[in-house]
PDB file of C-alpha atoms and ligand atoms in Angstrom:
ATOM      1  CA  UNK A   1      11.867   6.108 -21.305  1.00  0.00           C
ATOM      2  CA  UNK A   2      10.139   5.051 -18.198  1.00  0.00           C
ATOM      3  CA  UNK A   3       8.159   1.767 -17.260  1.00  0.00           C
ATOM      4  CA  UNK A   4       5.679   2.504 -14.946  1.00  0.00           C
ATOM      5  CA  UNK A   5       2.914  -0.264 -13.634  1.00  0.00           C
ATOM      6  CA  UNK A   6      -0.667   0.002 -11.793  1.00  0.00           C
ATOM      7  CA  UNK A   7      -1.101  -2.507  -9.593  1.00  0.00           C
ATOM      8  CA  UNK A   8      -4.466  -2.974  -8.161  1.00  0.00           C
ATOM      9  CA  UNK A   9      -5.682  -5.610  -5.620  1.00  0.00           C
ATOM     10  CA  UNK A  10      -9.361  -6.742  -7.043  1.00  0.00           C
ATOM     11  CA  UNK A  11     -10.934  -7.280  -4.095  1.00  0.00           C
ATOM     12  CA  UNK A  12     -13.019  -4.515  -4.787  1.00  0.00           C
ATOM     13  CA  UNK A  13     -14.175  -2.157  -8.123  1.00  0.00           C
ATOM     14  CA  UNK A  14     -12.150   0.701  -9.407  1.00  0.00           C
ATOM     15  CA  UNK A  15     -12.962   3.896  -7.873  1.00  0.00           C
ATOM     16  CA  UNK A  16     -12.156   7.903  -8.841  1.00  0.00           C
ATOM     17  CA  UNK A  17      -8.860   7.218  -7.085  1.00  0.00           C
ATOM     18  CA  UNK A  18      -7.917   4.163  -8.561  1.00  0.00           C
ATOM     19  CA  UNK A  19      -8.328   6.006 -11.729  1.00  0.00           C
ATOM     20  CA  UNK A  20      -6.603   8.836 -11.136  1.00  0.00           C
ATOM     21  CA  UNK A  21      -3.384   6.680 -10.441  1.00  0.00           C
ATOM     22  CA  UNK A  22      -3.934   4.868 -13.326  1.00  0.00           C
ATOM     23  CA  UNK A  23      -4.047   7.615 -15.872  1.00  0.00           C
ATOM     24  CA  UNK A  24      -1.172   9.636 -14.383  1.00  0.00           C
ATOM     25  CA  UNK A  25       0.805   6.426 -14.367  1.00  0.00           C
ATOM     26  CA  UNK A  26       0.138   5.492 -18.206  1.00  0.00           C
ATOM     27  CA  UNK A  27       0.124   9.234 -19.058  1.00  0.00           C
ATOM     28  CA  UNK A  28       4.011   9.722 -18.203  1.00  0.00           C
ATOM     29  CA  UNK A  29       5.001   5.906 -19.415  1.00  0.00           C
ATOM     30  CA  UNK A  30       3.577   6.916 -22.893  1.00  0.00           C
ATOM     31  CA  UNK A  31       4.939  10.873 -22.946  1.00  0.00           C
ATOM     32  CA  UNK A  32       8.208   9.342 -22.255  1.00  0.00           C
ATOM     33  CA  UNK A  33       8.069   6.635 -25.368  1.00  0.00           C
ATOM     34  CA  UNK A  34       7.872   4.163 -22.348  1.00  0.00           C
ATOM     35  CA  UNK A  35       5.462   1.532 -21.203  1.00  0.00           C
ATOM     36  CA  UNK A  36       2.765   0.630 -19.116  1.00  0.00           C
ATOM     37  CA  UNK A  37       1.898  -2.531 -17.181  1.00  0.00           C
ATOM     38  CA  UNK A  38      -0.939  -3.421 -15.302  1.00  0.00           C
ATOM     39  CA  UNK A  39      -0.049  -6.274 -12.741  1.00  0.00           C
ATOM     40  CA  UNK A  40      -3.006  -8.209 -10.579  1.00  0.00           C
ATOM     41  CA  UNK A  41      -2.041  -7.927  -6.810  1.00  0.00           C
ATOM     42  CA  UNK A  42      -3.824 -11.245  -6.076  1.00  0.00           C
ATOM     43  CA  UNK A  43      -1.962 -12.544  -3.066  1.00  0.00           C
ATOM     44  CA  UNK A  44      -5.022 -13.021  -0.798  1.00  0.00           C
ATOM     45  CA  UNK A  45      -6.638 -15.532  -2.934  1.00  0.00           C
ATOM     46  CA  UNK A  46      -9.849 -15.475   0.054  1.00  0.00           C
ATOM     47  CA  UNK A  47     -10.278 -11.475  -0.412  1.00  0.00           C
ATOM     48  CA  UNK A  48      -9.679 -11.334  -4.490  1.00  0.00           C
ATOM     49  CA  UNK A  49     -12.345 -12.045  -7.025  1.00  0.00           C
ATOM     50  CA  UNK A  50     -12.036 -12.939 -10.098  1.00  0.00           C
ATOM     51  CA  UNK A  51     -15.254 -10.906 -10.761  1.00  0.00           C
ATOM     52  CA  UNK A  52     -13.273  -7.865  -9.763  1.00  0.00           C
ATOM     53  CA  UNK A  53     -10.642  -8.590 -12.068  1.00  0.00           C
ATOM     54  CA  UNK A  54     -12.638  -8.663 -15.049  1.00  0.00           C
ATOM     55  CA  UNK A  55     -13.954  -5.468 -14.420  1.00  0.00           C
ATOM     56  CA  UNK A  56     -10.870  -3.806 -13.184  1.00  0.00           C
ATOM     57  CA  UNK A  57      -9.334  -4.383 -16.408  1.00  0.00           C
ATOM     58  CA  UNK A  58     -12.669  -2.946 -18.352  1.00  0.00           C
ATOM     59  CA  UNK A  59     -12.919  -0.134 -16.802  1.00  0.00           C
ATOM     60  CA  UNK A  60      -9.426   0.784 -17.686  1.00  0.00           C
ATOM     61  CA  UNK A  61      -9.593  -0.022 -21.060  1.00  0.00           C
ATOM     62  CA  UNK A  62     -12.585   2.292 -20.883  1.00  0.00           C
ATOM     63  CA  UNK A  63     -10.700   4.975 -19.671  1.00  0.00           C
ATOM     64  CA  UNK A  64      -8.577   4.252 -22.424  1.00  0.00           C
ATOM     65  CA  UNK A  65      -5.182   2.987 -20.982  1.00  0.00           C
ATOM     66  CA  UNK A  66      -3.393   0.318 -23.102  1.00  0.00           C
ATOM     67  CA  UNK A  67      -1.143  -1.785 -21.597  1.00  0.00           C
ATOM     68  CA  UNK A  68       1.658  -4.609 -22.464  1.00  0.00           C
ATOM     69  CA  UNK A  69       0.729  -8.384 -22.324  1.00  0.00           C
ATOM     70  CA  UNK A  70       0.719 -10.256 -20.634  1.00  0.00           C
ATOM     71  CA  UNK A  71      -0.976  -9.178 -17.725  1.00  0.00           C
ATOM     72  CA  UNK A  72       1.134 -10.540 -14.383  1.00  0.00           C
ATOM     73  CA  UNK A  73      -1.203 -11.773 -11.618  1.00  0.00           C
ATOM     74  CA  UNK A  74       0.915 -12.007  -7.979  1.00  0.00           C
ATOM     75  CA  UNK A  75      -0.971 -15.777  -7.833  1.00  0.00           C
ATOM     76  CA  UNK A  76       1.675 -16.850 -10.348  1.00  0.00           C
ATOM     77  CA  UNK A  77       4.750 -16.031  -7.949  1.00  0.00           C
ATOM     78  CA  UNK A  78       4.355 -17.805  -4.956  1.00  0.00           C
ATOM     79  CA  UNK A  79       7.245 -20.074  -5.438  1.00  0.00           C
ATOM     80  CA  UNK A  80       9.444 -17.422  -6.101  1.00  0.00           C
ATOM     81  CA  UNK A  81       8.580 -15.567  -2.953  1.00  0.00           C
ATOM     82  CA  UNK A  82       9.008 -18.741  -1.457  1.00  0.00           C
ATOM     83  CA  UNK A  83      12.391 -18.726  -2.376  1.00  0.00           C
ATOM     84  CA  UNK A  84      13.162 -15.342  -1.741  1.00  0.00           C
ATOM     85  CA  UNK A  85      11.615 -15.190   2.211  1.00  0.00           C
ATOM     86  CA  UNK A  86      14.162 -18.344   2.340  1.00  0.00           C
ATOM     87  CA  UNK A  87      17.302 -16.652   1.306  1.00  0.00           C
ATOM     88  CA  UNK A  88      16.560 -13.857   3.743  1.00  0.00           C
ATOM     89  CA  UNK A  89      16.068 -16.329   6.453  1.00  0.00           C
ATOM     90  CA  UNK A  90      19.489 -17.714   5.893  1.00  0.00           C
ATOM     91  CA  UNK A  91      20.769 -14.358   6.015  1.00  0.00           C
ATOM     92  CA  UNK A  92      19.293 -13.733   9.212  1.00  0.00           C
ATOM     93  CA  UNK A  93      16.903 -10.806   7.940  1.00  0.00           C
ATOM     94  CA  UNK A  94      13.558 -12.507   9.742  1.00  0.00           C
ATOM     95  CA  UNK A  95      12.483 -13.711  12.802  1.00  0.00           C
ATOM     96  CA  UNK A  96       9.211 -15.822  13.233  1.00  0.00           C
ATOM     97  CA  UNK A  97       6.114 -14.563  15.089  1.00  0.00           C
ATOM     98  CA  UNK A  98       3.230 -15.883  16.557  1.00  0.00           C
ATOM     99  CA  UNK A  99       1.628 -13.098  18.216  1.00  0.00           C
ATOM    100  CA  UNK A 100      -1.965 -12.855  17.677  1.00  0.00           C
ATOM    101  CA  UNK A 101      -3.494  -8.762  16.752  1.00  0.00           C
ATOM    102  CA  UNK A 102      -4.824  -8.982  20.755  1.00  0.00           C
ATOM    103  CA  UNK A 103      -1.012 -10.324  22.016  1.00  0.00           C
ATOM    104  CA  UNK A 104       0.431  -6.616  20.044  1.00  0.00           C
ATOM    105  CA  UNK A 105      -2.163  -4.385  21.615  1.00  0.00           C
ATOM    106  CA  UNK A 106      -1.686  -6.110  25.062  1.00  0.00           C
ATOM    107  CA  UNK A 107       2.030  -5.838  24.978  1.00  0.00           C
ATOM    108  CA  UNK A 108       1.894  -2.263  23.721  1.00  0.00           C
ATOM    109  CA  UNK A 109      -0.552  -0.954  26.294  1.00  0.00           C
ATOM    110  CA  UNK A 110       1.860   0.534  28.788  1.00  0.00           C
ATOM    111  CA  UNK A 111       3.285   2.812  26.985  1.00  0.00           C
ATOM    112  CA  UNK A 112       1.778   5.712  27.521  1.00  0.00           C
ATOM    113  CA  UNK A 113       1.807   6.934  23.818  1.00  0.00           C
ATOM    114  CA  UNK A 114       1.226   3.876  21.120  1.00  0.00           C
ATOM    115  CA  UNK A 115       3.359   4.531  18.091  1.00  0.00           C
ATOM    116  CA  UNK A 116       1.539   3.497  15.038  1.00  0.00           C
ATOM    117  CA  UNK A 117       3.918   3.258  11.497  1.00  0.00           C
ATOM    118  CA  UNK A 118       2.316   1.963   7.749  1.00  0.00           C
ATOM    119  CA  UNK A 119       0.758  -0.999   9.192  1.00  0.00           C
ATOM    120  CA  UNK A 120      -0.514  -0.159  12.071  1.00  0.00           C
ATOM    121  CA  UNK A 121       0.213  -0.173  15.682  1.00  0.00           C
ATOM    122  CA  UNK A 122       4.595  -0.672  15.231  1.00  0.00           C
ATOM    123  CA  UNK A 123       5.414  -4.124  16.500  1.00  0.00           C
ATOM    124  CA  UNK A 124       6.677  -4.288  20.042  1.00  0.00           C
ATOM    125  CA  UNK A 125       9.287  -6.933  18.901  1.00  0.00           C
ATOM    126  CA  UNK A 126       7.512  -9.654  21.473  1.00  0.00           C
ATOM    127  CA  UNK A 127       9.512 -12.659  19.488  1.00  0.00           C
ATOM    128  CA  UNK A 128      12.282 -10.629  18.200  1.00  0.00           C
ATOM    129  CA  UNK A 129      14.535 -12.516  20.309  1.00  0.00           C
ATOM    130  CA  UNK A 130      13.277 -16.041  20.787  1.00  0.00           C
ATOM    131  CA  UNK A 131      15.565 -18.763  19.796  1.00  0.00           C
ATOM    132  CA  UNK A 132      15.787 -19.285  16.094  1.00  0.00           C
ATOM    133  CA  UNK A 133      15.092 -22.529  14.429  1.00  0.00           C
ATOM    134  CA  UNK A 134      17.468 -23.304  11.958  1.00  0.00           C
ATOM    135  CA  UNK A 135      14.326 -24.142   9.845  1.00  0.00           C
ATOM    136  CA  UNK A 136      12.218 -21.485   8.693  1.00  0.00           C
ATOM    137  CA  UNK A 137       8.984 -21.724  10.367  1.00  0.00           C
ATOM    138  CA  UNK A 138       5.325 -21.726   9.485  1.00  0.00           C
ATOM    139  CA  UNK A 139       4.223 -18.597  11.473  1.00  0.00           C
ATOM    140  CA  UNK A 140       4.019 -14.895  10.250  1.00  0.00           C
ATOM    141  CA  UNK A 141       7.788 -13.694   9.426  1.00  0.00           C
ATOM    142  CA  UNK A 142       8.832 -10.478  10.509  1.00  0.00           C
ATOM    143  CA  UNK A 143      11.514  -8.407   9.207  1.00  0.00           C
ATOM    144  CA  UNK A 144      14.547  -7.687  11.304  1.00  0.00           C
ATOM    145  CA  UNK A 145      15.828  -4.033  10.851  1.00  0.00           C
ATOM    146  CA  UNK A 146      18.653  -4.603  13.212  1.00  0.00           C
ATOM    147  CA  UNK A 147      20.543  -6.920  10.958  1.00  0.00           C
ATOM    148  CA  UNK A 148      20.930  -3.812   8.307  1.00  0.00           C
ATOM    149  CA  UNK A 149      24.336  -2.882   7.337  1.00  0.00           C
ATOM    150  CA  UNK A 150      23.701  -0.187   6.237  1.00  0.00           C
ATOM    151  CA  UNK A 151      22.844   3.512   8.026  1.00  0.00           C
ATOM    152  CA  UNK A 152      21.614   5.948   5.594  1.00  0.00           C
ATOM    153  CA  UNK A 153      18.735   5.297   2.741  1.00  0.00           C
ATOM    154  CA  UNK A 154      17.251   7.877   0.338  1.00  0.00           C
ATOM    155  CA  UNK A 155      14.830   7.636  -2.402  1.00  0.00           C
ATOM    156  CA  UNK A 156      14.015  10.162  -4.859  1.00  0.00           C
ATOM    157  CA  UNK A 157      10.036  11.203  -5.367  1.00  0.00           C
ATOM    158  CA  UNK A 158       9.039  13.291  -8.303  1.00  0.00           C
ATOM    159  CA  UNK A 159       6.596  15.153  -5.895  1.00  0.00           C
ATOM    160  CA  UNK A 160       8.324  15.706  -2.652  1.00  0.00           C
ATOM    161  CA  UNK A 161      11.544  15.726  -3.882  1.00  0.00           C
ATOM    162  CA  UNK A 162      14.957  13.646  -2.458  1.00  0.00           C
ATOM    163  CA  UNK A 163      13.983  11.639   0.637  1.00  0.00           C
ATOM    164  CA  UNK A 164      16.353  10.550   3.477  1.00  0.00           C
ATOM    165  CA  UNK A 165      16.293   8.202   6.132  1.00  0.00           C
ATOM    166  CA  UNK A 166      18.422   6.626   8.515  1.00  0.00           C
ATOM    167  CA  UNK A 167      18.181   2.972   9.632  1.00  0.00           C
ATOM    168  CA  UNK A 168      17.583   3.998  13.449  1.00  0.00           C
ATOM    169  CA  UNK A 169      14.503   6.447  11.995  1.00  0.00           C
ATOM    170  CA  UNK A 170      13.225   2.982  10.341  1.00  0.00           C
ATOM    171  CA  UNK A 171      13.426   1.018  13.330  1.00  0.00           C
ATOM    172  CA  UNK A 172      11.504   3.883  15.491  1.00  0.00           C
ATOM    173  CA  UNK A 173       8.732   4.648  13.083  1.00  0.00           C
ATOM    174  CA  UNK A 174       8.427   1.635  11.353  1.00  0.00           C
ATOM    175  CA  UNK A 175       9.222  -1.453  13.479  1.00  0.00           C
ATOM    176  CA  UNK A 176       9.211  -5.152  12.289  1.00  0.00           C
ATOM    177  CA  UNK A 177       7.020  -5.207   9.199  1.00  0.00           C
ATOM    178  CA  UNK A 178       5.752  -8.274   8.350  1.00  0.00           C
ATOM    179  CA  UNK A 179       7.035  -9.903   5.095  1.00  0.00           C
ATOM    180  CA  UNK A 180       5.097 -12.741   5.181  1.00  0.00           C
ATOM    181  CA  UNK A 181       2.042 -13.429   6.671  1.00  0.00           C
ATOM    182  CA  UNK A 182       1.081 -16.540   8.236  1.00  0.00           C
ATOM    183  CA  UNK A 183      -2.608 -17.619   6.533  1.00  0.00           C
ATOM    184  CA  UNK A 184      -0.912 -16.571   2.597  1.00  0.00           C
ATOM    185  CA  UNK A 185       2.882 -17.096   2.929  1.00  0.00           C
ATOM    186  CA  UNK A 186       4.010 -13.373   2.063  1.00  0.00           C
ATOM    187  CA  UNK A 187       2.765  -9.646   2.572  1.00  0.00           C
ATOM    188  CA  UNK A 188       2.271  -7.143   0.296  1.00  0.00           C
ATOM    189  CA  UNK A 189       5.782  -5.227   1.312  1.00  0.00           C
ATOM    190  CA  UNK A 190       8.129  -7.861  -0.078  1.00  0.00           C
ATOM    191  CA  UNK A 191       5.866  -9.021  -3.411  1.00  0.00           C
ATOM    192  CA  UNK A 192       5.823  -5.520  -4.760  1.00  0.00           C
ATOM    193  CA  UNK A 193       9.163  -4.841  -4.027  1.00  0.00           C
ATOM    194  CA  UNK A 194      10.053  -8.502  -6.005  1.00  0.00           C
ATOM    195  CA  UNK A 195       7.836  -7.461  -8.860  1.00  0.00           C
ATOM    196  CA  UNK A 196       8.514  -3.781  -9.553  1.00  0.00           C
ATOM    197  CA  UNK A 197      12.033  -5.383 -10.008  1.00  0.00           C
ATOM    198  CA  UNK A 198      11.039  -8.158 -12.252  1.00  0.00           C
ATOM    199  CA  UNK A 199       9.073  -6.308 -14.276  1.00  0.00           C
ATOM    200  CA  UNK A 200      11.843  -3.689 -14.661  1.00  0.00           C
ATOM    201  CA  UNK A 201       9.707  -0.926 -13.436  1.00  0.00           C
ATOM    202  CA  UNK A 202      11.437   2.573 -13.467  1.00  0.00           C
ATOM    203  CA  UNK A 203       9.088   4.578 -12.170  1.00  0.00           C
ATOM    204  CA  UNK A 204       6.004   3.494  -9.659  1.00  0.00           C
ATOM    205  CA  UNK A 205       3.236   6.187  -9.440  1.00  0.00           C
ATOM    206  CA  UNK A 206       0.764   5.629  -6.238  1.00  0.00           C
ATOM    207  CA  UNK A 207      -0.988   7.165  -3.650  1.00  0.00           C
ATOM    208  CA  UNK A 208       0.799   8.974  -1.054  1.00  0.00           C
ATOM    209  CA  UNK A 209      -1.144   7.411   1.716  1.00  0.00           C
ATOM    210  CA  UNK A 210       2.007   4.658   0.705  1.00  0.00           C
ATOM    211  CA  UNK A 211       4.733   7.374   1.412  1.00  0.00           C
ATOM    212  CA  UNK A 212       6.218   5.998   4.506  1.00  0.00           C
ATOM    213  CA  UNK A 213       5.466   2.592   2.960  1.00  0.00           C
ATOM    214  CA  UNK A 214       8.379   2.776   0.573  1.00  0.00           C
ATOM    215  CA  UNK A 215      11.046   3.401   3.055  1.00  0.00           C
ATOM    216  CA  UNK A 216      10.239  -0.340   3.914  1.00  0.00           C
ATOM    217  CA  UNK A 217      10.678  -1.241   0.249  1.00  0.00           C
ATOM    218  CA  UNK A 218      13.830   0.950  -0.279  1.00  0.00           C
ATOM    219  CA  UNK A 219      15.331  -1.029   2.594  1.00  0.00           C
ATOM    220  CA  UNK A 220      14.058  -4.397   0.934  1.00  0.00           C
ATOM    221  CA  UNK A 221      15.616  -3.147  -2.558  1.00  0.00           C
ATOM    222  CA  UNK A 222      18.740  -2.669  -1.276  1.00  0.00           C
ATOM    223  CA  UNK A 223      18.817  -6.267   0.935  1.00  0.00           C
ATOM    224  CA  UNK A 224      17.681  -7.668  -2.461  1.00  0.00           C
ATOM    225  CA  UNK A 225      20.245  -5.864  -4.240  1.00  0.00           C
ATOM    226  CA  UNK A 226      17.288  -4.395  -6.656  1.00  0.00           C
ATOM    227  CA  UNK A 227      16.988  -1.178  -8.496  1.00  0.00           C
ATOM    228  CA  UNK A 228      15.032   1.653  -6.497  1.00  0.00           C
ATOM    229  CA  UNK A 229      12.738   3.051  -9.165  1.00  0.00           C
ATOM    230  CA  UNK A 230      11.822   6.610  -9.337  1.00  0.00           C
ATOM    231  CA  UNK A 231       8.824   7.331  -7.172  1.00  0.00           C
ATOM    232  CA  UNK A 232       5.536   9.294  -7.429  1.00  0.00           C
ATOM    233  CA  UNK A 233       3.542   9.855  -4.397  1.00  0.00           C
ATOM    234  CA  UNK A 234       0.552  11.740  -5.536  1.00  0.00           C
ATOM    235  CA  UNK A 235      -2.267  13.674  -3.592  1.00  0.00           C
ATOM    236  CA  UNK A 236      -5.237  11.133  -2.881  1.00  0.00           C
ATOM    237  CA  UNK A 237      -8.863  12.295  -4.629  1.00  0.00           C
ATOM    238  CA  UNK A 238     -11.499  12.650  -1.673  1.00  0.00           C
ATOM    239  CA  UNK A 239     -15.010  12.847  -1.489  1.00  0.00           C
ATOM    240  CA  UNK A 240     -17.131  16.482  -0.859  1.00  0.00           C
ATOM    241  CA  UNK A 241     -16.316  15.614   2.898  1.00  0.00           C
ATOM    242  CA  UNK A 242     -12.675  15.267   2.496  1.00  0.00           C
ATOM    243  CA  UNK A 243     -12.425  11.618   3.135  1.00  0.00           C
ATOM    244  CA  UNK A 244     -10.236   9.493   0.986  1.00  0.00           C
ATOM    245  CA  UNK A 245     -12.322   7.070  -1.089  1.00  0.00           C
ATOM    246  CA  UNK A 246     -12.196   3.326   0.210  1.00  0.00           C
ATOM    247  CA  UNK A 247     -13.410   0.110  -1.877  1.00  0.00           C
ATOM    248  CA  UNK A 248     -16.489   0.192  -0.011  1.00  0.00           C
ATOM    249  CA  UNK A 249     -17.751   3.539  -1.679  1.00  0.00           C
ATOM    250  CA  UNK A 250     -19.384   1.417  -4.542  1.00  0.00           C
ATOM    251  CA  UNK A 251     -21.402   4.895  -5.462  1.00  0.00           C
ATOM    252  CA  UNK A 252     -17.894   6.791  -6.732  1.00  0.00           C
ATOM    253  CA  UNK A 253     -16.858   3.215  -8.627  1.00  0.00           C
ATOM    254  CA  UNK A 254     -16.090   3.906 -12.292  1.00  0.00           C
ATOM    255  CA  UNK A 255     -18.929   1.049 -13.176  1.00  0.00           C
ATOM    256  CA  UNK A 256     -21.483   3.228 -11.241  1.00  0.00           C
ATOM    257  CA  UNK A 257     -20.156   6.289 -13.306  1.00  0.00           C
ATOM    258  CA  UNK A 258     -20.819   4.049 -16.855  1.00  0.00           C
ATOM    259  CA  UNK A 259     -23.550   2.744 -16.055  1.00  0.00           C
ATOM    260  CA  UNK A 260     -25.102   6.371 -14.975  1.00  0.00           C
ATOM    261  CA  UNK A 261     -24.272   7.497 -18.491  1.00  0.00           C
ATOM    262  CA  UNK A 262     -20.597   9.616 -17.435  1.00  0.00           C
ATOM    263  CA  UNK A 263     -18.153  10.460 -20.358  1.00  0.00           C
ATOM    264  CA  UNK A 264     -14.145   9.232 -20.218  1.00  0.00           C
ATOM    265  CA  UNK A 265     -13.783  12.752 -20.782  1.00  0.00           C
ATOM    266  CA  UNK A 266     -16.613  14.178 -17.679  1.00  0.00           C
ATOM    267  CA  UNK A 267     -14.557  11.529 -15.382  1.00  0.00           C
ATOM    268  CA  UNK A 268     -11.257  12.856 -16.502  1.00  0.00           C
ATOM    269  CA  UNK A 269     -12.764  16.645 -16.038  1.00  0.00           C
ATOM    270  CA  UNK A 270     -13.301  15.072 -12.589  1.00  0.00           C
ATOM    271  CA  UNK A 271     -10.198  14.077 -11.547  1.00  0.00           C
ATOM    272  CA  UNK A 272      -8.226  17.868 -12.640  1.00  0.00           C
TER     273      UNK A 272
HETATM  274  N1  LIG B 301      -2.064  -3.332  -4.623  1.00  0.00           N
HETATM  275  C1  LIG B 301      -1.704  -2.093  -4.007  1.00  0.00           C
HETATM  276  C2  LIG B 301      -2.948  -1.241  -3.832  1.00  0.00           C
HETATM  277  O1  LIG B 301      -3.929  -1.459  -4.528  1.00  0.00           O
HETATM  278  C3  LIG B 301      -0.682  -1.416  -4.878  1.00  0.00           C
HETATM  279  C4  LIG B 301      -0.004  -0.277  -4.261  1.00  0.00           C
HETATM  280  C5  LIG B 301       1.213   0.113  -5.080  1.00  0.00           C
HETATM  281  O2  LIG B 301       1.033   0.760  -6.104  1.00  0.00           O
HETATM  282  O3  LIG B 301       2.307  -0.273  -4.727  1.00  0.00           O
HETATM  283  O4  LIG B 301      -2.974  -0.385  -2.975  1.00  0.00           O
END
């Protein structure tokens, strides 16, 4: 029986892609007798409409996807993350840091090739060592790989099979992720690695753009002493150019497809 989730961000309308996660996600929750969540990823209150959210959720129930109530919305949680980024301060898992975007590219410049991991250019660990307050501080926290006790980290993905990865490979190619960001109080990274495990999600079906993502949250799950749930990285739907689709490409949005008169049924054609 498997739990499996779809977790948009609404700060922009359900495209091809979207819905092509969706469906595979509900599709094996309800072959296996399991069940299927949808939970609002609504951290950056400035970016996320609740416009979006409205018709996020009718568009899926066009596409016919049922899901169990309620529906959890990431605004709801922010005293639990709270809570969480302070334990792993106490436990020496974060550092605080106050370099600007501009501060990263400067201090990365001389090296003659800039590594780049899942978010971007991988942080050159400017503030990794300034003295620690024994208070947790206001500015972007940062994730310190180098307190891991722990060498070797697998997951296992339905589509690419068992995947390993040693603590050294983590600190190479993905650097000091941030887990909280300084203008919201906590990234993306450590809120779906908190809910997956609240909600008791088994299996998490997403793009694969977020493959080298998850090695961040397997490392979190096991700091957090939380379940690592079965993963499913699938291939990402493109446009006739080969690009991936982005929130911007209102004309592939499922409301443009409605609205032009499209079928569940042509859109699901679509997406084989
Ligand atoms: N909110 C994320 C997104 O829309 C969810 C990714 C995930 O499934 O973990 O990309």
């Amino acid at each position: 029986m498997k739990i499996e989730r779809f977790a948009p961000s609404p700060t922009g309308l359900l495209h091809l892609g979207h819905a092509y996660s969706a469906l595979l996600a509900y599709n094996s929750a309800i072959r296996s007798g399991g069940k299927f969540f949808i939970r609002i990823e609504d951290i950056d209150q400035i970016r996320c409409k609740e416009i979006f959210i409205e018709q996020i959720l009718d568009d899926l129930k066009w596409l016919g996807i049922n899901h169990e109530k309620p529906i959890l919305k990431q605004s709801s949680r922010f005293k639990f993350y709270k809570k969480t980024l302070q334990s792993l301060w106490d436990n020496n898992y974060l550092f605080g840091c106050d370099c600007t975007r501009k501060d990263i590219n400067i201090a990365s410049a001389p090296n003659e090739k800039t590594l780049y991991g899942p978010d971007g250019i991988i942080y050159p660990n400017t503030c990794l060592n300034k003295i620690r307050s024994k208070k947790m501080p206001s500015t972007a926290l940062r994730l310190n790989l180098n307190s891991l006790d722990k060498n070797n980290f697998s997951f296992f993905d339905k589509k690419y099979g068992k995947i390993s990865f040693t603590k050294e490979e983590a600190i190479e190619n993905i650097g000091s992720v941030i887990l909280a960001r300084k203008d919201i109080g906590i990234s993306y990274h450590l809120s779906v690695v908190l809910d997956d495990a609240f909600q008791g999600i088994t299996n998490v079906t997403r793009g694969e753009d977020l493959l080298e993502a998850t090695k961040i949250h397997v490392i979190l799950q096991y700091i957090l002493n939380l379940p690592t749930p079965v993963y499913h990285h699938h291939k990402l739907i493109r446009d006739e150019f080969g690009k991936r689709l982005a929130k911007r490409d209102d004309a592939r949005s499922i409301k443009n497809y409605r609205e032009s008169g499209y079928s569940r049924e042509k859109i699901i054609k679509m997406l084989n």
